Structures are given as structure tokens and as C-alpha cells.
XYZ file of C-alpha atoms in Angstrom:
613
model
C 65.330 123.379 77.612
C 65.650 121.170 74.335
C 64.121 118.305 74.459
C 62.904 115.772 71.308
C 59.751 113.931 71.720
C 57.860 112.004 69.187
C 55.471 108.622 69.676
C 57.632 105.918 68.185
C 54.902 103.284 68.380
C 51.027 103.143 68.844
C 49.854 101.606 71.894
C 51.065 103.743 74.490
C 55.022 103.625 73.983
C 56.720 106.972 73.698
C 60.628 107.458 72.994
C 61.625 111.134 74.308
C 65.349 112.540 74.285
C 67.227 114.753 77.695
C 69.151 117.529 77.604
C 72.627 117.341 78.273
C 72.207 117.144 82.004
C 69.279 117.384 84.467
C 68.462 120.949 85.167
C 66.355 122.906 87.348
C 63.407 122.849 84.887
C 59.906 123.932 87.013
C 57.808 122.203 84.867
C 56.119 121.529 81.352
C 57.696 120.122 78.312
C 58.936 123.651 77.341
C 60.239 124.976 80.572
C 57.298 127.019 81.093
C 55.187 127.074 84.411
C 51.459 125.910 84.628
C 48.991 128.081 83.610
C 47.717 128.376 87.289
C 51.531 129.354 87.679
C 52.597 127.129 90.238
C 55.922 125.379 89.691
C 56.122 121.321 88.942
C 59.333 120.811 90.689
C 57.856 122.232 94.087
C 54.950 120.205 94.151
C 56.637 117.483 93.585
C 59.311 117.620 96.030
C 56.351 117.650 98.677
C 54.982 114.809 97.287
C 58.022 113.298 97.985
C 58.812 114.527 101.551
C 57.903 112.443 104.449
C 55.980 114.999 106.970
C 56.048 118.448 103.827
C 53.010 120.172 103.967
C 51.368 120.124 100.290
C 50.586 123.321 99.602
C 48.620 122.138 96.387
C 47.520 118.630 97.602
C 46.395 116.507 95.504
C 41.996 116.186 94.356
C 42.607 112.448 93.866
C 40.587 112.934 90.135
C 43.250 110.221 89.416
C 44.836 107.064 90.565
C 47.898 105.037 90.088
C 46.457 101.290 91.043
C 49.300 99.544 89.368
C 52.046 102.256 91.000
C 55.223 102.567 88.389
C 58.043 100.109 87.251
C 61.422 100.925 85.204
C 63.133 98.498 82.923
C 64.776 97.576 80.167
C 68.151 99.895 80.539
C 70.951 100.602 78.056
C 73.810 102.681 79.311
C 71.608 105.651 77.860
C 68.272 105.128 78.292
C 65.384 103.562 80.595
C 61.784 102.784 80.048
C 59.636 104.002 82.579
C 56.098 102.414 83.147
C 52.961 103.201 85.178
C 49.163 103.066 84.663
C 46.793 106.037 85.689
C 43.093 105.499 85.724
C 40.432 108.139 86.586
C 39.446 108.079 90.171
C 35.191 108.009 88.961
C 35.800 105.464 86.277
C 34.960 107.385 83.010
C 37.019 106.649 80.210
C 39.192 108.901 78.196
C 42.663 110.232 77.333
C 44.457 111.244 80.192
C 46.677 113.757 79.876
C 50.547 113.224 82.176
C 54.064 114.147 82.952
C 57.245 111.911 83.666
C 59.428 113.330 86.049
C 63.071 112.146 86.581
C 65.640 113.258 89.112
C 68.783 112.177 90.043
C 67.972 112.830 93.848
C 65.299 111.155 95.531
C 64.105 114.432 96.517
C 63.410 116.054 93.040
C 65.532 118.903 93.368
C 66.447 118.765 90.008
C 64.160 117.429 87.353
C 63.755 116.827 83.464
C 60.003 116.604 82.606
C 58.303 115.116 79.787
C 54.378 115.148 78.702
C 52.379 111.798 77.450
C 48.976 110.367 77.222
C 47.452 107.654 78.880
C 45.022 105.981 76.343
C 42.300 103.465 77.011
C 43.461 101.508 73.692
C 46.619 100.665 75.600
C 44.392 100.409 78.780
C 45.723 103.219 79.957
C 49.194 102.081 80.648
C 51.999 104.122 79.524
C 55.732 103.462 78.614
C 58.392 106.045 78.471
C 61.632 105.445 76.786
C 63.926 108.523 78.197
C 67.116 108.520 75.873
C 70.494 110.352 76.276
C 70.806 109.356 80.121
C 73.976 108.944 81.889
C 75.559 105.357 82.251
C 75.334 102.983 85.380
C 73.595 106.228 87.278
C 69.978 105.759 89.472
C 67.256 107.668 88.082
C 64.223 108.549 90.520
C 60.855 109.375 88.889
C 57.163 110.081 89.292
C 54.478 110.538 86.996
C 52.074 113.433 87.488
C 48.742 113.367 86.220
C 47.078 117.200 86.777
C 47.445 117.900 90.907
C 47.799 113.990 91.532
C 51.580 112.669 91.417
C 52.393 108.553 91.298
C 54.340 106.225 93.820
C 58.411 107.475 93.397
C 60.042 104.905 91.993
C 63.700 104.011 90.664
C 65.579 103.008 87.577
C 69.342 102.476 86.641
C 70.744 102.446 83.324
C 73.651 99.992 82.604
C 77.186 101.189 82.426
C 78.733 101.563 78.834
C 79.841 98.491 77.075
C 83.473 99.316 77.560
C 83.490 99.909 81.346
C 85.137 98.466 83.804
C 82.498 96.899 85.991
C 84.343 95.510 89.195
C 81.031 93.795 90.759
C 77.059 93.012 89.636
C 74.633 91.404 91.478
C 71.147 90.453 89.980
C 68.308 88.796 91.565
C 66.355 86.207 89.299
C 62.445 85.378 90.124
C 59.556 83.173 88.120
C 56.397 81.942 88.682
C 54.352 84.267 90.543
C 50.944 82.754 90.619
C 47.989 84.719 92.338
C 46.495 82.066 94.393
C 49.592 79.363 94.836
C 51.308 79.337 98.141
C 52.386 82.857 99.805
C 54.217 86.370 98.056
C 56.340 87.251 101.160
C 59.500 86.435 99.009
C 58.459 89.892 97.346
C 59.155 91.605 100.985
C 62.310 89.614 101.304
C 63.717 90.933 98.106
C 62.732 94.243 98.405
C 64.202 94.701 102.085
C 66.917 92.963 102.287
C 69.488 95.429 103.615
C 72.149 93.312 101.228
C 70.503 95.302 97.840
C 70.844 94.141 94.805
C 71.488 95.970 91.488
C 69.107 94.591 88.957
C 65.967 92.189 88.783
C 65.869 89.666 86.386
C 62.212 87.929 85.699
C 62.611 84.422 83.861
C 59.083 84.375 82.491
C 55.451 83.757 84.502
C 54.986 86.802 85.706
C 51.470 85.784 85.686
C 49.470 82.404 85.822
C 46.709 82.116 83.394
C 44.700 79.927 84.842
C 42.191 80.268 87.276
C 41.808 76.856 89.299
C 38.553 75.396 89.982
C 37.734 75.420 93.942
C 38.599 71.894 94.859
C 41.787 72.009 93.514
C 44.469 72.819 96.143
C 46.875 75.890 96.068
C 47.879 76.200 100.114
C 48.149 80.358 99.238
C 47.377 83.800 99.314
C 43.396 83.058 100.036
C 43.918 85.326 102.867
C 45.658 87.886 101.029
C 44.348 87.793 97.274
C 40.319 88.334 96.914
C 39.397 85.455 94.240
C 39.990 86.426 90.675
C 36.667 86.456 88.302
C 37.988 86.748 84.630
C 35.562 89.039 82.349
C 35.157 86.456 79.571
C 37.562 83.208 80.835
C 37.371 79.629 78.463
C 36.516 76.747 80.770
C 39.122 74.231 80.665
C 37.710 70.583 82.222
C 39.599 69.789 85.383
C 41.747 72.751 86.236
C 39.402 75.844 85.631
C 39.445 78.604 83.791
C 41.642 80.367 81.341
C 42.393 83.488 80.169
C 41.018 84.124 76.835
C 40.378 87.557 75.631
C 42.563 90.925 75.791
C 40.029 91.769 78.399
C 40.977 88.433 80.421
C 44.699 89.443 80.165
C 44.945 92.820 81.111
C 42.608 92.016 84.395
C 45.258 89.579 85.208
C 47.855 91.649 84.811
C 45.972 94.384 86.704
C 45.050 92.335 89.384
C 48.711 91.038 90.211
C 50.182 94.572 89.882
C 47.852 95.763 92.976
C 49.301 93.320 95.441
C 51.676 96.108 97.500
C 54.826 93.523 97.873
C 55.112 93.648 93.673
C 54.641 96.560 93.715
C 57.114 98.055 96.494
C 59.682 95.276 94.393
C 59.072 96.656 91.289
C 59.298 100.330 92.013
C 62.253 99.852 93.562
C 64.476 97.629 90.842
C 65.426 98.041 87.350
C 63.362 95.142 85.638
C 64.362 93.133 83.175
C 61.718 90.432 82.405
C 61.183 87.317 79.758
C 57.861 85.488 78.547
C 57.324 82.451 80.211
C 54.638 79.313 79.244
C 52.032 80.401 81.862
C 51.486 83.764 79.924
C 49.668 81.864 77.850
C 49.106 77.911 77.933
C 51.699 75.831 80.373
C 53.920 73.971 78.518
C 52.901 76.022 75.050
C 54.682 75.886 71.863
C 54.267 78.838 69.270
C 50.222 79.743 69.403
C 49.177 75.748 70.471
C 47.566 75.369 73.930
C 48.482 72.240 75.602
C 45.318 72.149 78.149
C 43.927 68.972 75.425
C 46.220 66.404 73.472
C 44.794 68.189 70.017
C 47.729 71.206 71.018
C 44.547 73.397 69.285
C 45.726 76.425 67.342
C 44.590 79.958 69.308
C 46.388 82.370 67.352
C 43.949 85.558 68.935
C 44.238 84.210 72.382
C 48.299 84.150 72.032
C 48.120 87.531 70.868
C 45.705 89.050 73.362
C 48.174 87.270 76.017
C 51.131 88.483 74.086
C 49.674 92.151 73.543
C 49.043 92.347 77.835
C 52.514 91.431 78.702
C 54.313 94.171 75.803
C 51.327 96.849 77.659
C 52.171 95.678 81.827
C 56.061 95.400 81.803
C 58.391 98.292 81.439
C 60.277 96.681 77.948
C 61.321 98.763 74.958
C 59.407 97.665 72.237
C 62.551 99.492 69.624
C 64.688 96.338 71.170
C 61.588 93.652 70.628
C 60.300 94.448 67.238
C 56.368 94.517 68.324
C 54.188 94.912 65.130
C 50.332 95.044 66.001
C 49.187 95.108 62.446
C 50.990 91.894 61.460
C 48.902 89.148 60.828
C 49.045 85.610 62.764
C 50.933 84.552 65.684
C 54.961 85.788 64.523
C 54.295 89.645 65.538
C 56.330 90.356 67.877
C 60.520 89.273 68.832
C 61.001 89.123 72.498
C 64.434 88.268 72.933
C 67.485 90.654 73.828
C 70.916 91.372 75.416
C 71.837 93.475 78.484
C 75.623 94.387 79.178
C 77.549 95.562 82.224
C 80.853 96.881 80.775
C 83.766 94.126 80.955
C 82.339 91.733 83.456
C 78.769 90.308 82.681
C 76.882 90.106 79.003
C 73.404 88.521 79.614
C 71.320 87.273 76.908
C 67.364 86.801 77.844
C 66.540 84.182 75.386
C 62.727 83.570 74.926
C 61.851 79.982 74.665
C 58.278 79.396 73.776
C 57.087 81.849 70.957
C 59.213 80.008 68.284
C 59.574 76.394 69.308
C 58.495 73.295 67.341
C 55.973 70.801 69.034
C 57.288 68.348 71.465
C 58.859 65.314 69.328
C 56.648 62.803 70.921
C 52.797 64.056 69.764
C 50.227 64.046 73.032
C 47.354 62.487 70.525
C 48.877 59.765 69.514
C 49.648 56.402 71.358
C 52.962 56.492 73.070
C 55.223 55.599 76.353
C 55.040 53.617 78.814
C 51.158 52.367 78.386
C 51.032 53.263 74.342
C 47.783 55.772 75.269
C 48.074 59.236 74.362
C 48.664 62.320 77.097
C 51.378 64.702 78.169
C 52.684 61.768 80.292
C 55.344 60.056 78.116
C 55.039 63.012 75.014
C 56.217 66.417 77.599
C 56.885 64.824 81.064
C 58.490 61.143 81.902
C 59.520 60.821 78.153
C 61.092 57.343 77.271
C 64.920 58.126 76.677
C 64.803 56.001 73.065
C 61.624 57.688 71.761
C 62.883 60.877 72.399
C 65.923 60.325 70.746
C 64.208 58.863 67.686
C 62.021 61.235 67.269
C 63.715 64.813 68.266
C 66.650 64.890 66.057
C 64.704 68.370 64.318
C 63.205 70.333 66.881
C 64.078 73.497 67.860
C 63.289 75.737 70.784
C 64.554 78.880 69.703
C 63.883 79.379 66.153
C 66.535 79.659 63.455
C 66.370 83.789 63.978
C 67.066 84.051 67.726
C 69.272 80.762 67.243
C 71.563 83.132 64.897
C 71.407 85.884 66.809
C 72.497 83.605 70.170
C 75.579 82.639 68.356
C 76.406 85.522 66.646
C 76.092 87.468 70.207
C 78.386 84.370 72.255
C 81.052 85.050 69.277
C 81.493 88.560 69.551
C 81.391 89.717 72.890
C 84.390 90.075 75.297
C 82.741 90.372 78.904
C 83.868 88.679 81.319
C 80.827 86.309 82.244
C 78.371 85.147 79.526
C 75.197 84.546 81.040
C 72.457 82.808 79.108
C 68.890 83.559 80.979
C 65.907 81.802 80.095
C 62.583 80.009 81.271
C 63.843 76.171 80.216
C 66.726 74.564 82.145
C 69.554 73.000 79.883
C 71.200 70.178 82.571
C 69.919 66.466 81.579
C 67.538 65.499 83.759
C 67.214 61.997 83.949
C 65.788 59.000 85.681
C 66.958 55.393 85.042
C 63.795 53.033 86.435
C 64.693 50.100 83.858
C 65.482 47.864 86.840
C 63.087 49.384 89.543
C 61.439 46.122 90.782
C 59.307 49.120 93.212
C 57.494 49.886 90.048
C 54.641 47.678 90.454
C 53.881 47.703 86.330
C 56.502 46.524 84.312
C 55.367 48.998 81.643
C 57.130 51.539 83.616
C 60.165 50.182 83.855
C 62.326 52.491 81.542
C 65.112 55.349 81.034
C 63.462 58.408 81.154
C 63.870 61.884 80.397
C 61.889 64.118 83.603
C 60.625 66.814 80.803
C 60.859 66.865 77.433
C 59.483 70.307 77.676
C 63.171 71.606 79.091
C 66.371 71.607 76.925
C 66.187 67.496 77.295
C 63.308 67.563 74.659
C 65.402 69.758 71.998
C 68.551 67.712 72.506
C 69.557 68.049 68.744
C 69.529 72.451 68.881
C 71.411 72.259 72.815
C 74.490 70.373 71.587
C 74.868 72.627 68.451
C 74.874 75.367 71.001
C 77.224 73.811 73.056
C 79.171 72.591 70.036
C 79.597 75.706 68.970
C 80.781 77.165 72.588
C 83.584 74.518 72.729
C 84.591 75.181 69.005
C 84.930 78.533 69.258
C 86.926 78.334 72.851
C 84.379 80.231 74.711
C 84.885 80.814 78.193
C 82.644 81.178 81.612
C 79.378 80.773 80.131
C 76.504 79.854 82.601
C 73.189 79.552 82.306
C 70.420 80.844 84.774
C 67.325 79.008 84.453
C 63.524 79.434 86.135
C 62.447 75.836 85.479
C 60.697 75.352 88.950
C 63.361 73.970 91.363
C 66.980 74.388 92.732
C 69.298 72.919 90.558
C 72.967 73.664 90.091
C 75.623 71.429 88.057
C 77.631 70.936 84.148
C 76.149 71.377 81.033
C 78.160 68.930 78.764
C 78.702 69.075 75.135
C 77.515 65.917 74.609
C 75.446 63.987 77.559
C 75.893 60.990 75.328
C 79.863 61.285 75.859
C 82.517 61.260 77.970
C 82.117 64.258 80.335
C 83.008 67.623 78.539
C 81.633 70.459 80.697
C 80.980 73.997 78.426
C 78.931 75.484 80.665
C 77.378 76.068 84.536
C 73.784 76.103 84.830
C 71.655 77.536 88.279
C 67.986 76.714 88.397
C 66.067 79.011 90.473
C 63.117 77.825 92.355
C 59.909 79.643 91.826
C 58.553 82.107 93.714
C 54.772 81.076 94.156
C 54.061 78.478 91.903
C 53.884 74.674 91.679
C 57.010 73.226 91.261
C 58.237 71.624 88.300
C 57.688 68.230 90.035
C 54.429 68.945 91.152
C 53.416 69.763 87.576
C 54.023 66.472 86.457
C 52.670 64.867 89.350
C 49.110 66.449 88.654
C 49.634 65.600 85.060
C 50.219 62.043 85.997
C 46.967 61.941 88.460
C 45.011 63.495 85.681
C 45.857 60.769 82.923
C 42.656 58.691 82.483
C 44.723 55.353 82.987
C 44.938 54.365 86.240
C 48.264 52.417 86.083
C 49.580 55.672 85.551
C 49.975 55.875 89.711
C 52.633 53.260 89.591
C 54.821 56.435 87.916
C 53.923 58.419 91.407
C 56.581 55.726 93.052
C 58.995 57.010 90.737
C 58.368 60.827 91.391
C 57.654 60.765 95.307
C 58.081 63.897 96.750
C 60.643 65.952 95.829
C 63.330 64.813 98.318
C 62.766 61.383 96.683
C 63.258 62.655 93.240
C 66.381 64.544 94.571
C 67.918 61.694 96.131
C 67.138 59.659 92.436
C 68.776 62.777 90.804
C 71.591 62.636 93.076
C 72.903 58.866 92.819
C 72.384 58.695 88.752
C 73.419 61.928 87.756
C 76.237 63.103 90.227
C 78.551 63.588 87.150
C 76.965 66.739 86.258
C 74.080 67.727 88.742
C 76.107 69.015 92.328
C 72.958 70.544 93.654
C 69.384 69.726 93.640
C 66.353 70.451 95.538
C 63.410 69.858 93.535
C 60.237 70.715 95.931
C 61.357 73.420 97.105
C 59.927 77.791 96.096
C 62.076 80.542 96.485
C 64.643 82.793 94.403
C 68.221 83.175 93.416
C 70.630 86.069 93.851
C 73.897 85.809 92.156
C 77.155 88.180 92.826
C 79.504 88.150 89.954
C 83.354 89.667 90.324
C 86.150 89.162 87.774
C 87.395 86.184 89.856
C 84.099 84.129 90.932
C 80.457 84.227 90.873
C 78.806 83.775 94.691
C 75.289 81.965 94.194
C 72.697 81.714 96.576
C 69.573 79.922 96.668
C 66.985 80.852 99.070
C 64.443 78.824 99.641
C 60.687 79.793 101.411
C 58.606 78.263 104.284
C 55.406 76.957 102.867
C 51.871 78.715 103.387
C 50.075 77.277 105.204
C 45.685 77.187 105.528
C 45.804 79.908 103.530
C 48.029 81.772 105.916
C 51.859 83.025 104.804
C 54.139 81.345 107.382
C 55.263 83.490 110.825
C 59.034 83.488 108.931
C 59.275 83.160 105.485
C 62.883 82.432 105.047
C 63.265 78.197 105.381
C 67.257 78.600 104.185
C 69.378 79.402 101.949
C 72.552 77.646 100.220
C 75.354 79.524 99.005
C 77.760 78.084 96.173
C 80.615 79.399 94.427
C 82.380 79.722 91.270
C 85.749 80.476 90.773
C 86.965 82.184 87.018
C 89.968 79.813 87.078
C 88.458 76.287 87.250
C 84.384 77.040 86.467
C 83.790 74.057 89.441
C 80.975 74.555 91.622
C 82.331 74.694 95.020
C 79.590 74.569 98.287
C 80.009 77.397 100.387
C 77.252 76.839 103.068
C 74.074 76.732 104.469
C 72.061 78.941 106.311
């Protein structure tokens, strides 16, 4: 058989080439058998089989305690991930195959060799080129007599196709110790399956909370996490700190069986989020103090973990280890299904400019310094004043955004990223409630969202109503269930260019709930007259809903779960489901609270409701 392999990068990412079609190839690289002559492909088949007698069973010299993962697809190619450790804990290069059928029972196989390396802590990433389009792939790796989890992959179909239906599921925040990860089980066995998973960012949470501070979650489940170095961080805990602290994260979440079962299952197709690294973080600038302090190595140790756990193709992102300082790596990229859907994974974070309002320096409402009034509960006129130059993408992936919404011809444009673009806004300038007059004000909910970059959203949508483009929506993972317009101009008469749907996430605090423990935490304590404002999140919702009906149709701010969204050349069918809360530690008996279905239709891009369940 001829097959082209070569390491395209260091760090344990290898780009290898198929033949022309999967054959019945028994084993190595070169078609040959083992030297202990017994043939790959029947081995692995038993593996595989439910009940088969192994009749070379595996020693279990070496383990798979992450499983495997697939991502990143074109319509030729798939990157296939897994991690393989050795069973007594010694170190060293391990030596593997990659298997890939197009049956789940291995009849026929392509197999390619690779090395585990402890530099890349011994995770591996396969890129397998010259596959066939929009066609499931089943793989394991083999590592001597001991063969991985099976898992599955599908590449996209070619740009040109004619795709008559896609549906994607979108997740975020998944946080080891915060409320319950049954939505993984609901994903993966819902009998209604999906095509491809999309994560908007937080596929960890980097902090490890002190004792007292409440998280309602997976206590039962999870043992408690104990970081190898960690950097203590006064009233929430500690943080990840060192390439050591990152990969145990990582490490840690991938052994929890419902992400794993998910992940083996789905083509992945996942984007940086802030809790990677520092919540709220712009470029390398933690935001656990007002000083925003530089922590260039810590970015890149966080940075480094992600690229080495996730199943991405590091030709698309551009990852350069030997640059110097915090720009080494590009994380954003495109994924197209033929005619109907072109989705663009923007990454929001790496590239930003501070917040316009600085946290240490007197500001809003009380004129003391804090995230409260310079990322969360902005004033509306400082904002304003004070934003008219900040980006959040960075003029390169701002270019490449446009450039990408001009040229292509699919159906749908979807826009997928971590920050949701709606205005979110709460008018509290005549709230006699508000016990402080101080607090009395227009305000902005987060200045961390789109809201904060208000200057760099209406170029973008400027641009989508100049150039007449058509059914654009955006799919955010902001920490809530929203749904409504994004307008050219908020500041005009309404001028819809696009639909945006928030997901809620999947087992993290809520969006609210962050900046109702910010607000707690500020040293002032006037600051609780703001907790009026806030409430809970039905309060918020019901604010939301009577100010800014125009564009927001749907919101439910307190509320965890995912999204799943169907998209056919006449509509898109959107549903929200939202999860029962953990409780004592304790998943609930039934994790599914509801869900809320809403629809789209091609012709008039209104959000219609559909129903709830």
C-alpha cells in the first residue's frame, strides 16, 4: 500500500496521506504483518466485538486514560486524537498505530505508525489526509497488544455539495466541580443524533475554588482536584499556573466517562474560551486583580495544553512554539457543509484590547476601582466615551472575518464564538428600588461581551448590510439562553442584520452569577444595592424582557444547559435545553428541566416560538 507520512510539526502532531480507498491492509505501515506474524486487522476486529474471544488479548503494558477524540474535518481529512500512557508509570516514547475503518467492525482498515512522546505529554494527533467527503470514519489506536476505546469521526462534505440538512450541537463551560455533567449523557444518547459538536470555548475551568465557596456539583462524582504547582489567588482559590497545572486539568476532565463517551462519539470542533486561562482575560492579562498583570508564560502553558488535549489541526491554526511572547499561535478557522451552512469559529480573547473602562482606576457608579462598572454593570455614557477603539478580534482575524462573509455562497452564515453580540442592557436611571442613588444609571450588563467593543460590532454589521449579506446568525456560549436581532446600529432605528442564539452553559456559573459574585466581592459595601438590580435570573429576564423586547424574543438568564440547532435550505429549528440543578452534591433523579424550540424561516429571518417541552 502507498502511503506518505512525515511529522509536520513537533509536539506530537503528525500529517499522514491514504491510499485511494481503504483496503484490506493486515497491518504495519508497509502492509507487512508483525514480526510475531499475527495480523493487525484480526486483532482488532476482536477488540471490537461485543462477546469475540481475543485470541491475543491484550497485557495491559498500556493505557488509554483520556480514551480518543476526532476533530477538526475538511471534506478530506480528520485529526484523530488520543493519549496512551504506560500502565507502570515509566516514562518514554511509546511506540503506536492509528487504525481507521469505514465499518465499525474493522473489516477493512488503513493503518498508520506514530509516537507518543512525553514532551507532548504523551498525547498524539493524527491528521489522516485524502479521505472521502461527508463519510464516518471509525478508528482505534493500538499501542503493542493493547488497542484504545473505538471511536468516530466524519469529514465534511465538499464545498460544492448539495447539503439538504445539518444539525450541530453547541456546548461551553464545563467546569469540574460546578453543578452536575449528566448533559454529557443526554447528548451522547439521545436517539435524535446529531452530526457535529461544536465547543464555544471553556472546555476547562482554571480555577480551583477554595472550600467555602459554593459550587452545588459533581462532589460526588469528581475526586477534588490538587494542581502540581497552582498560584493562590485571594478569595476564589487557586489557579492554574504552570504547563504541569494545565495538562493535569486537562487530564483530569478527559477521565470523567460522560466526556469521554461524547467525545468519542462526535466530530469536535472546539474554540478557546476565557476560563482556559484567566475569566474575563484579554491577550496574556489576568483579570483575578485590577493591575490586569502581564503572564505571558502562564498564557502560553494554558495555550500550549489546549493545542496538546483537543483534536485541532495545527496546519489550519498556525501554532509556532519557538516564537517568542504571547502572539504564537492563530486559533481561529472556517468549517463548510457544501451549499447550506459556512461556520466561522471566531476566537475572541487572544487578540482583544483591554476593556475601555480600566479596573484600577476610579470609575462607575461609586468612582472606586473593580470589575464592577469597568467589565460588568458598565455605565452606558462611559462606555461610549471611552470604547470608540477597542477591538475584540484583532485587525488579522477581523480581515479574515470579512473577507470570508464576502466570498462565500452557502446558504447559512454562521458566526460561532465565546462573546454574545445582542445589546444587553438595563435602564435603572429611574429605579427608586435602588436604595443608593449612585446606582441609578443606564447600564451595559457586560462590557466583556460584544456591548464593550461596540465600535468593531457595527463595522461588522456595517459591512453585512453594505454588502447585502443574507441569513447570517450568530451562535454564542455567553452563559445563558438568549435568542433575538442583532441591529446595525443599537443607537438607531431598528435595522436587524443578523440572528443571534445564546447557549446556556453546560456546568458552569452563569453569566449572571458571575457578576453577582463579582459584585459581593467588591470591597464597598453599597455595592449590594446593585444585587436589587440583578436578582435572580428570572428578575433580570423579566428587566431584559420589558426594555429590550425590540430585539431580545427569548431570554432565560439562570438557567445551564445546551443548544442543538437543525438547519435546512428553508429554516433553521433551534432548541434550547435547559438542566435540573444538582443538588447536595448529588446530579438530579432527571436531568432534563425543558427545553424550548424556536424557528427560523429563510424567507423572513423572524424568530418564530415553536414550543415548550
Amino acid at each position: 500500500m502507498d502511503r506518505r507520512q512525515f511529522l509536520k510539526m513537533a509536539g506530537g502532531f503528525t500529517v499522514v496521506t491514504a491510499g485511494a480507498a481503504l483496503t484490506g491492509c493486515n497491518s504495519g505501515v508497509n502492509g507487512g504483518e508483525t514480526p510475531d506474524d499475527f495480523k493487525l486487522s484480526t486483532w482488532i476486529q476482536q477488540s471490537v466485538t461485543p462477546g469475540t474471544r481475543q485470541t491475543r488479548p491484550g497485557e495491559g503494558r498500556f493505557k488509554y486514560p483520556q480514551s480518543v477524540s476526532a476533530g477538526d474535518p475538511k471534506s478530506n481529512s480528520l485529526v484523530f486524537w488520543t493519549r496512551v500512557t504506560n500502565a507502570d508509570g515509566s516514562d518514554g516514547e511509546i511506540p503506536l498505530k492509528l487504525a481507521i475503518s469505514r465499518t465499525p467492525d474493522f473489516r477493512i482498515i488503513q493503518v498508520y505508525d506514530v509516537v507518543a512522546k512525553p514532551e507532548a505529554d504523551n498525547t498524539v494527533r493524527v491528521k489522516v489526509e485524502g479521505l472521502d467527503p461527508d463519510m464516518h470514519y471509525f478508528y482505534v489506536f493500538v499501542a503493542d497488544r493493547d488497542v484504545s476505546p473505538t471511536g468516530r469521526g466524519r469529514t465534511l462534505p465538499e464545498a460544492t455539495a448539495d447539503v439538504p440538512r445539518l444539525k450541530l450541537a453547541f456546548i461551553s463551560g464545563i467546569a469540574w466541580d460546578y453543578n452536575h455533567w449528566s448533559g454529557l449523557s443526554m447528548l451522547t444518547n439521545d436517539e435524535s443524533e446529531f452530526d457535529y459538536l461544536v465547543l464555544l470555548g471553556d472546555a476547562i475551568d482554571e480555577m480551583v475554588p477554595l472550600p467555602d465557596i459554593p459550587t452545588n456539583g459533581e462532589t460526588a462524582a469528581h475526586r477534588p482536584l490538587s494542581l502540581p504547582d497552582g498560584m493562590a489567588v485571594a478569595g476564589l482559590g487557586t489557579a492554574a499556573k504552570t504547563l504541569a497545572d494545565y495538562r493535569y486539568l486537562y487530564k483530569t476532565y478527559r477521565t470523567d466517562v460522560r466526556l469521554q463517551n461524547l467525545l468519542a462519539r462526535y466530530t469536535l470542533l472546539p474554540m478557546w474560551g476565557d476560563r482556559e486561562f484567566s475569566t474575563d482575560h484579554w491577550q496574556d492579562h489576568e483579570t483575578y486583580t485590577d493591575a490586569n498583570a502581564v503572564q505571558t508564560d502562564r498564557r502560553r502553558a494554558a495555550t500550549q495544553a489546549w493545542l496538546e488535549h483537543m483534536p485541532v489541526d495545527w496546519t489550519d491554526l498556525q501554532f509556532d512554539a519557538t516564537a517568542s511572547g504571547a502572539h504564537n499561535v492563530r486559533l481561529y478557522r472556517d468549517f463548510r457543509w457544501g451549499n447550506l451552512v459556512h461556520m466561522m469559529l471566531m476566537e475572541q480573547r487572544l487578540e482583544r484590547s483591554d476593556h475601555a473602562i480600566r479596573e484600577d482606576l476610579p470609575h462607575a457608579p461609586l468612582n472606586l476601582s473593580g470589575p464592577i462598572g469597568a467589565r460588568h454593570m458598565v455605565d452606558q455614557d462611559a462606555q461610549a466615551a471611552n470604547g470608540a477603539t477597542a477591538t475584540l478580534l484583532g485587525s488579522a482575524q477581523k480581515s479574515w472575518l470579512l473577507d470570508t462573509l464576502g466570498a462565500t455562497t452557502s446558504q447559512w452564515k454562521v458566526l460561532g464564538g465565546e462573546c454574545g453580540m445582542m445589546r444587553f442592557a438595563i435602564d435603572a436611571s429611574s429605579n427608586s428600588n435602588v436604595f443608593n442613588p449612585n446606582f441609578r444609571r443606564r447600564y451595559l450588563l457586560s462590557a466583556d461581551q460584544w456591548d464593550g467593543y461596540d465600535a468593531e460590532r457595527r463595522e461588522l454589521t456595517n459591512f453585512i448590510s453594505a454588502k447585502g449579506i443574507k441569513r447570517v446568525l450568530s451562535f454564542s456560549g455567553q452563559g445563558g439562553f438568549f435568542a433575538g436581532e442583532v441591529w446595525r446600529d443599537y443607537s438607531a432605528l431598528r435595522d436587524p442584520v443578523m440572528l443571534e442564539f445564546s447557549s446556556g452553559a453546560i456546568s458552569s456559573p452563569t453569566l449572571v452569577e458571575r457578576i453577582k459574585t463579582l459584585v459581593t466581592q467588591q470591597s464597598n459595601g453599597d455595592y449590594s444595592s446593585m444585587l436589587t438590580l440583578l436578582g435572580d435570573g428570572g428578575a433580570l429576564d423579566q428587566i431584559l424582557g420589558e426594555q429590550s423586547s425590540s430585539w431580545i424574543k427569548y431570554t432565560r438568564s439562570g438557567i445551564r444547559g445546551y443548544t442543538v440547532a437543525t438547519f435546512t435550505k428553508d429554516q433553521i429549528a433551534v432548541e434550547f435545553v435547559r438542566l435540573a440543578e444538582a443538588l447536595n452534591g448529588q446530579p438530579p433523579t432527571t436531568p432534563f428541566l425543558g427545553s424550548t424550540a424556536l424557528v427560523v424561516s429563510a424567507d423572513t429571518m423572524n424568530i418564530t416560538f415553536s414550543g415548550d417541552k
